[in-house]
Amino acid sequence: MKAIRIHAYGDASQMQLEEVLVPACGANDVLVRVVAAGINPIDWKMRSGAMAQMIPKTFPFTLGSDAAGVVTAVGGAVTAFSPGDEVFFYAEFARGGTYADYVAVDAAQVARKPRTVSFSTAVALPMPGLAAWTAVIDTAQVTRGMRVLIHGGAGALGSVAVQLAKAQGAHVTATAGTADVAVVKSLGADEVIDYRTQQFEQIASNMDVVIDTLGGPTQEASWSTLRAGGLLVATTQPPSPDRATAAGARAAFVFSTPRGGVLAQLAALMEKGQLRVLVGQEFALADAAQAHRLGESGKSRGKMILRVS
């Protein structure tokens, strides 16, 4: 089978399309023929070596962590899936990557693909959707009437977070660039702040929760928007506990973890038309390096997708 692998850390030129063996399907695994693979910022961070200490890998390795496709085989202990099932998933980094024709993945990390959407649309959900669920539902425990500020409302993670927070009954303020204000409003945000023309910290105030998907100066400016005892949930840069204390607030850092059960709940929302994803540019598997360059430039919109088969 074909796979995009790297043999050393570096820029996108390290990515090579190679012939490799189809992975073995363990007792608790399903073997999936990948139709579409998601491209996430962590992919180029892993390729560059920025995640080497946190997520050690042995060279060569295949990039990618979420995919949508068709089950071709199941392990002896698997009863929830059968060959022919259309599925999607976010897999643990310790296993083989998803920039490949086939992936073996723990069945507990897999959910059935929403029947109402394509493979390319479905694969835009797993990693950012699970991170958004962890931030909004598990950590912030957003409920009706809460005031929530979400940064990057047009991003893959932020756009799902906006919809989840609204579904919980929150009053949602989101930040977005000029070109994306209308899109974020269409997702249900009560107020959208154009960060290109406005300073959000001068507009947003008394927030119960801030979901920070950006880090850096955005995170620093967010502390002043929280009410006393409010919560900043970061998904990119761990917030400083000392800074939180100084602001009279609380802080948490979250990330995606593979959870098939939660992904199934997100899939159900998507099937009902209650959750949509913003799909960006699609690339052929052989053009994965081009996709990484676009992502690293900061000029991509929505979640980029690899068409594998």
Coordinates of C-alpha atoms in Angstrom, one line a residue:
M1 CA 0.0 0.0 0.0
K2 CA 1.0 3.6 -0.3
A3 CA 1.8 5.9 2.7
I4 CA 3.3 9.3 3.4
R5 CA 6.2 8.7 5.7
I6 CA 9.2 10.7 7.0
H7 CA 12.6 9.4 7.9
A8 CA 13.8 12.5 9.7
Y9 CA 12.4 15.6 11.3
G10 CA 12.3 18.7 9.1
D11 CA 10.3 20.7 6.6
A12 CA 7.7 19.4 4.2
S13 CA 10.3 18.1 1.8
Q14 CA 10.9 15.2 4.3
M15 CA 7.5 13.7 3.3
Q16 CA 7.8 10.8 1.0
L17 CA 5.2 8.7 -0.8
E18 CA 6.3 5.1 -0.3
E19 CA 5.2 1.5 -0.7
V20 CA 4.8 -0.2 2.7
L21 CA 3.1 -3.3 4.0
V22 CA -0.6 -3.3 5.0
P23 CA -0.7 -3.2 8.8
A24 CA -1.7 -6.3 10.7
C25 CA -5.2 -6.3 12.3
G26 CA -4.9 -7.2 16.0
A27 CA -7.6 -8.9 18.1
N28 CA -9.2 -5.6 19.2
D29 CA -8.6 -3.8 15.9
V30 CA -10.5 -3.0 12.7
L31 CA -8.6 -2.7 9.5
V32 CA -9.8 0.3 7.5
R33 CA -9.4 1.2 3.9
V34 CA -8.9 4.9 4.1
V35 CA -11.0 7.0 1.7
A36 CA -10.1 10.4 3.2
A37 CA -7.6 11.5 5.9
G38 CA -7.7 14.7 7.9
I39 CA -4.8 17.2 8.1
N40 CA -4.3 18.8 11.5
P41 CA -1.8 21.4 12.7
I42 CA -0.3 18.7 15.0
D43 CA 0.7 16.8 11.8
W44 CA 3.3 19.4 10.7
K45 CA 4.4 19.9 14.3
M46 CA 5.1 16.2 14.5
R47 CA 6.9 16.3 11.1
S48 CA 9.0 19.2 12.1
G49 CA 10.1 17.7 15.5
A50 CA 8.2 20.2 17.6
M51 CA 6.4 17.4 19.3
A52 CA 9.3 15.0 19.6
Q53 CA 9.6 15.1 23.4
M54 CA 5.9 14.9 24.0
I55 CA 5.1 12.2 21.4
P56 CA 8.3 10.3 20.6
K57 CA 8.3 8.3 17.4
T58 CA 10.6 5.8 15.7
F59 CA 11.7 6.5 12.1
P60 CA 10.4 6.0 9.6
F61 CA 6.7 6.7 10.5
T62 CA 3.5 7.6 8.8
L63 CA 1.9 10.9 9.5
G64 CA -1.8 11.6 10.3
S65 CA -4.2 10.7 13.1
D66 CA -7.8 10.9 11.8
A67 CA -9.5 9.2 8.8
A68 CA -12.7 8.0 7.3
G69 CA -13.1 4.8 5.3
V70 CA -14.4 1.3 5.0
V71 CA -13.8 -1.6 7.3
T72 CA -12.1 -4.5 5.4
A73 CA -11.3 -6.8 8.4
V74 CA -12.0 -7.1 12.1
G75 CA -10.1 -8.7 14.9
G76 CA -11.3 -11.8 16.7
A77 CA -12.5 -9.8 19.8
V78 CA -14.4 -7.2 17.8
T79 CA -18.2 -7.4 17.7
A80 CA -19.3 -3.8 17.1
F81 CA -18.1 -3.6 13.5
S82 CA -18.1 -5.8 10.3
P83 CA -16.4 -5.6 7.0
G84 CA -18.1 -3.1 4.8
D85 CA -19.0 -0.7 7.6
E86 CA -18.3 3.0 6.8
V87 CA -16.5 4.5 9.7
F88 CA -14.4 7.4 10.9
F89 CA -12.0 7.8 13.8
Y90 CA -9.2 9.7 15.5
A91 CA -6.4 7.3 16.4
E92 CA -3.7 7.3 19.1
F93 CA -0.3 8.6 17.9
A94 CA 1.5 5.4 19.0
R95 CA -0.1 3.5 16.1
G96 CA 0.4 3.8 12.4
G97 CA -0.6 7.1 10.7
T98 CA -3.6 7.8 8.5
Y99 CA -1.8 9.3 5.5
A100 CA -2.0 5.8 4.0
D101 CA -4.2 3.4 2.1
Y102 CA -4.9 1.2 5.1
V103 CA -4.9 1.8 8.9
A104 CA -5.3 -0.7 11.8
V105 CA -7.0 1.0 14.7
D106 CA -8.5 0.0 18.1
A107 CA -12.2 -0.6 17.6
A108 CA -12.9 1.4 20.7
Q109 CA -11.7 4.5 18.9
V110 CA -13.9 4.1 15.9
A111 CA -17.5 5.3 15.2
R112 CA -19.8 4.8 12.2
K113 CA -19.5 7.6 9.7
P114 CA -22.6 9.9 9.6
R115 CA -24.7 8.5 6.7
T116 CA -25.7 12.0 5.5
V117 CA -22.2 13.2 4.6
S118 CA -19.3 12.3 2.4
F119 CA -16.1 10.7 3.7
S120 CA -14.3 14.0 3.1
T121 CA -16.8 15.9 5.2
A122 CA -16.9 13.3 7.9
V123 CA -13.1 13.3 8.3
A124 CA -13.1 17.0 9.1
L125 CA -14.7 16.2 12.5
P126 CA -12.8 13.6 14.6
M127 CA -9.7 15.4 16.0
P128 CA -11.1 19.0 16.3
G129 CA -14.6 17.6 17.3
L130 CA -13.2 15.6 20.2
A131 CA -11.1 18.5 21.4
A132 CA -14.1 20.8 21.2
W133 CA -16.2 18.3 23.2
T134 CA -13.4 18.0 25.8
A135 CA -13.2 21.7 26.1
V136 CA -16.9 22.7 26.1
I137 CA -18.7 19.7 27.6
D138 CA -16.2 17.8 29.8
T139 CA -14.0 20.7 31.1
A140 CA -16.0 23.9 31.0
Q141 CA -19.3 22.0 31.5
V142 CA -21.2 24.7 29.6
T143 CA -24.8 25.1 30.5
R144 CA -27.8 27.3 29.6
G145 CA -27.2 31.0 30.2
M146 CA -23.4 30.9 30.5
R147 CA -21.4 33.5 28.6
V148 CA -18.8 31.9 26.5
L149 CA -16.0 33.5 24.3
I150 CA -14.6 31.2 21.6
H151 CA -11.4 32.3 19.7
G152 CA -11.0 31.1 16.2
G153 CA -14.7 30.6 15.5
A154 CA -14.0 29.7 11.9
G155 CA -11.3 27.2 12.6
A156 CA -11.9 23.4 12.6
L157 CA -12.0 23.3 16.4
G158 CA -13.5 26.6 17.1
S159 CA -16.4 26.1 14.7
V160 CA -17.4 22.9 16.5
A161 CA -17.0 24.6 19.9
V162 CA -19.4 27.4 18.8
Q163 CA -22.1 24.9 17.9
L164 CA -21.6 22.7 21.0
A165 CA -21.8 25.7 23.3
K166 CA -24.9 27.0 21.5
A167 CA -26.5 23.5 21.8
Q168 CA -26.0 23.7 25.6
G169 CA -27.9 27.0 25.7
A170 CA -24.9 29.4 26.2
H171 CA -24.6 33.0 24.9
V172 CA -21.7 32.6 22.5
T173 CA -19.3 35.4 21.4
A174 CA -16.7 34.3 18.9
T175 CA -13.7 35.9 17.1
A176 CA -13.1 35.5 13.4
G177 CA -11.4 37.3 10.5
T178 CA -13.4 39.7 8.3
A179 CA -14.1 37.1 5.6
D180 CA -15.4 34.6 8.1
V181 CA -17.8 36.7 10.2
A182 CA -20.9 35.7 8.3
V183 CA -19.9 32.0 8.4
V184 CA -19.4 32.0 12.2
K185 CA -22.8 33.8 12.6
S186 CA -24.4 31.1 10.5
L187 CA -23.0 28.5 13.0
G188 CA -25.1 30.1 15.7
A189 CA -22.8 32.6 17.4
D190 CA -24.7 35.4 19.1
E191 CA -21.9 37.9 18.5
V192 CA -18.9 37.7 16.2
I193 CA -15.9 40.0 16.8
D194 CA -13.8 40.8 13.7
Y195 CA -10.3 40.5 15.1
R196 CA -8.9 42.4 12.1
T197 CA -10.8 45.6 12.9
Q198 CA -11.7 45.2 16.6
Q199 CA -9.9 44.4 19.8
F200 CA -11.9 41.6 21.4
E201 CA -10.8 42.5 25.0
Q202 CA -12.4 45.9 24.6
I203 CA -15.8 44.3 23.7
A204 CA -16.1 41.0 25.5
S205 CA -16.5 41.1 29.3
N206 CA -17.8 39.2 32.2
M207 CA -17.3 35.8 30.5
D208 CA -17.9 32.6 32.3
V209 CA -15.7 30.7 29.9
V210 CA -13.1 31.5 27.3
I211 CA -12.1 28.7 24.8
D212 CA -8.7 29.7 23.5
T213 CA -7.7 27.9 20.4
L214 CA -4.9 30.3 19.5
G215 CA -2.5 30.9 22.4
G216 CA 0.1 33.7 22.4
P217 CA -1.1 37.3 22.6
T218 CA -4.7 36.2 22.3
Q219 CA -4.5 34.1 25.4
E220 CA -2.9 36.9 27.4
A221 CA -5.5 39.4 26.4
S222 CA -8.3 36.9 27.2
W223 CA -7.8 37.0 31.0
S224 CA -9.3 40.5 31.3
T225 CA -12.6 39.3 29.6
L226 CA -13.3 36.7 32.3
R227 CA -15.5 37.3 35.4
A228 CA -14.1 36.6 38.8
G229 CA -13.7 32.8 39.0
G230 CA -14.2 32.4 35.3
L231 CA -12.4 29.6 33.4
L232 CA -10.0 29.8 30.5
V233 CA -9.7 26.5 28.6
A234 CA -6.8 26.4 26.2
T235 CA -6.2 23.9 23.4
T236 CA -2.9 25.1 21.9
Q237 CA -0.8 26.7 24.6
P238 CA -0.9 25.6 28.3
P239 CA -2.0 28.6 30.3
S240 CA 0.1 29.8 33.2
P241 CA -1.4 28.9 36.7
D242 CA 0.2 32.1 38.1
R243 CA -1.4 34.2 35.4
A244 CA -4.7 32.6 36.2
T245 CA -4.3 33.4 39.9
A246 CA -3.4 37.0 39.2
A247 CA -6.5 37.3 37.1
G248 CA -8.7 35.8 39.7
A249 CA -9.6 33.0 37.3
R250 CA -9.1 29.4 36.6
A251 CA -7.3 27.7 33.8
A252 CA -7.2 24.3 32.0
F253 CA -5.3 22.8 29.1
V254 CA -7.0 20.2 27.0
F255 CA -6.4 18.1 23.9
S256 CA -8.0 15.4 21.8
T257 CA -8.1 11.9 23.0
P258 CA -9.4 9.0 20.9
R259 CA -13.0 8.2 22.1
G260 CA -15.3 6.3 19.8
G261 CA -18.3 6.8 22.1
V262 CA -18.0 10.5 22.0
L263 CA -17.4 10.5 18.3
A264 CA -20.6 8.5 17.8
Q265 CA -22.5 11.3 19.7
L266 CA -20.9 13.9 17.4
A267 CA -21.9 11.8 14.4
A268 CA -25.5 11.6 15.6
L269 CA -25.6 15.4 15.8
M270 CA -24.2 15.7 12.3
E271 CA -26.7 13.2 10.9
K272 CA -29.5 15.3 12.4
G273 CA -28.2 18.5 10.8
Q274 CA -27.3 19.9 14.2
L275 CA -23.6 20.0 13.6
R276 CA -21.6 21.0 10.5
V277 CA -18.0 21.2 9.8
L278 CA -16.0 23.7 7.7
V279 CA -14.1 21.7 5.0
G280 CA -11.2 23.4 3.4
Q281 CA -9.1 22.5 0.4
E282 CA -8.7 18.8 -0.7
F283 CA -5.4 17.3 -1.9
A284 CA -4.4 14.0 -3.4
L285 CA -2.3 11.8 -1.1
A286 CA 0.8 12.4 -3.2
D287 CA 0.3 16.2 -2.6
A288 CA 0.4 16.0 1.2
A289 CA 3.6 18.1 1.4
Q290 CA 1.8 20.9 -0.5
A291 CA -1.0 20.8 2.0
H292 CA 1.4 21.0 4.9
R293 CA 3.1 24.1 3.3
L294 CA -0.3 25.8 3.0
G295 CA -1.3 24.9 6.5
E296 CA 2.0 26.3 7.9
S297 CA 1.5 29.5 5.9
G298 CA -1.6 30.2 8.0
K299 CA -3.6 30.9 4.8
S300 CA -5.8 27.8 4.8
R301 CA -9.5 27.9 5.6
G302 CA -11.4 25.1 7.2
K303 CA -9.9 21.7 7.7
M304 CA -7.8 20.4 4.8
I305 CA -8.4 16.9 3.6
L306 CA -6.3 14.2 1.8
R307 CA -8.2 12.1 -0.8
V308 CA -6.7 8.7 -0.4
S309 CA -8.9 6.4 -2.4

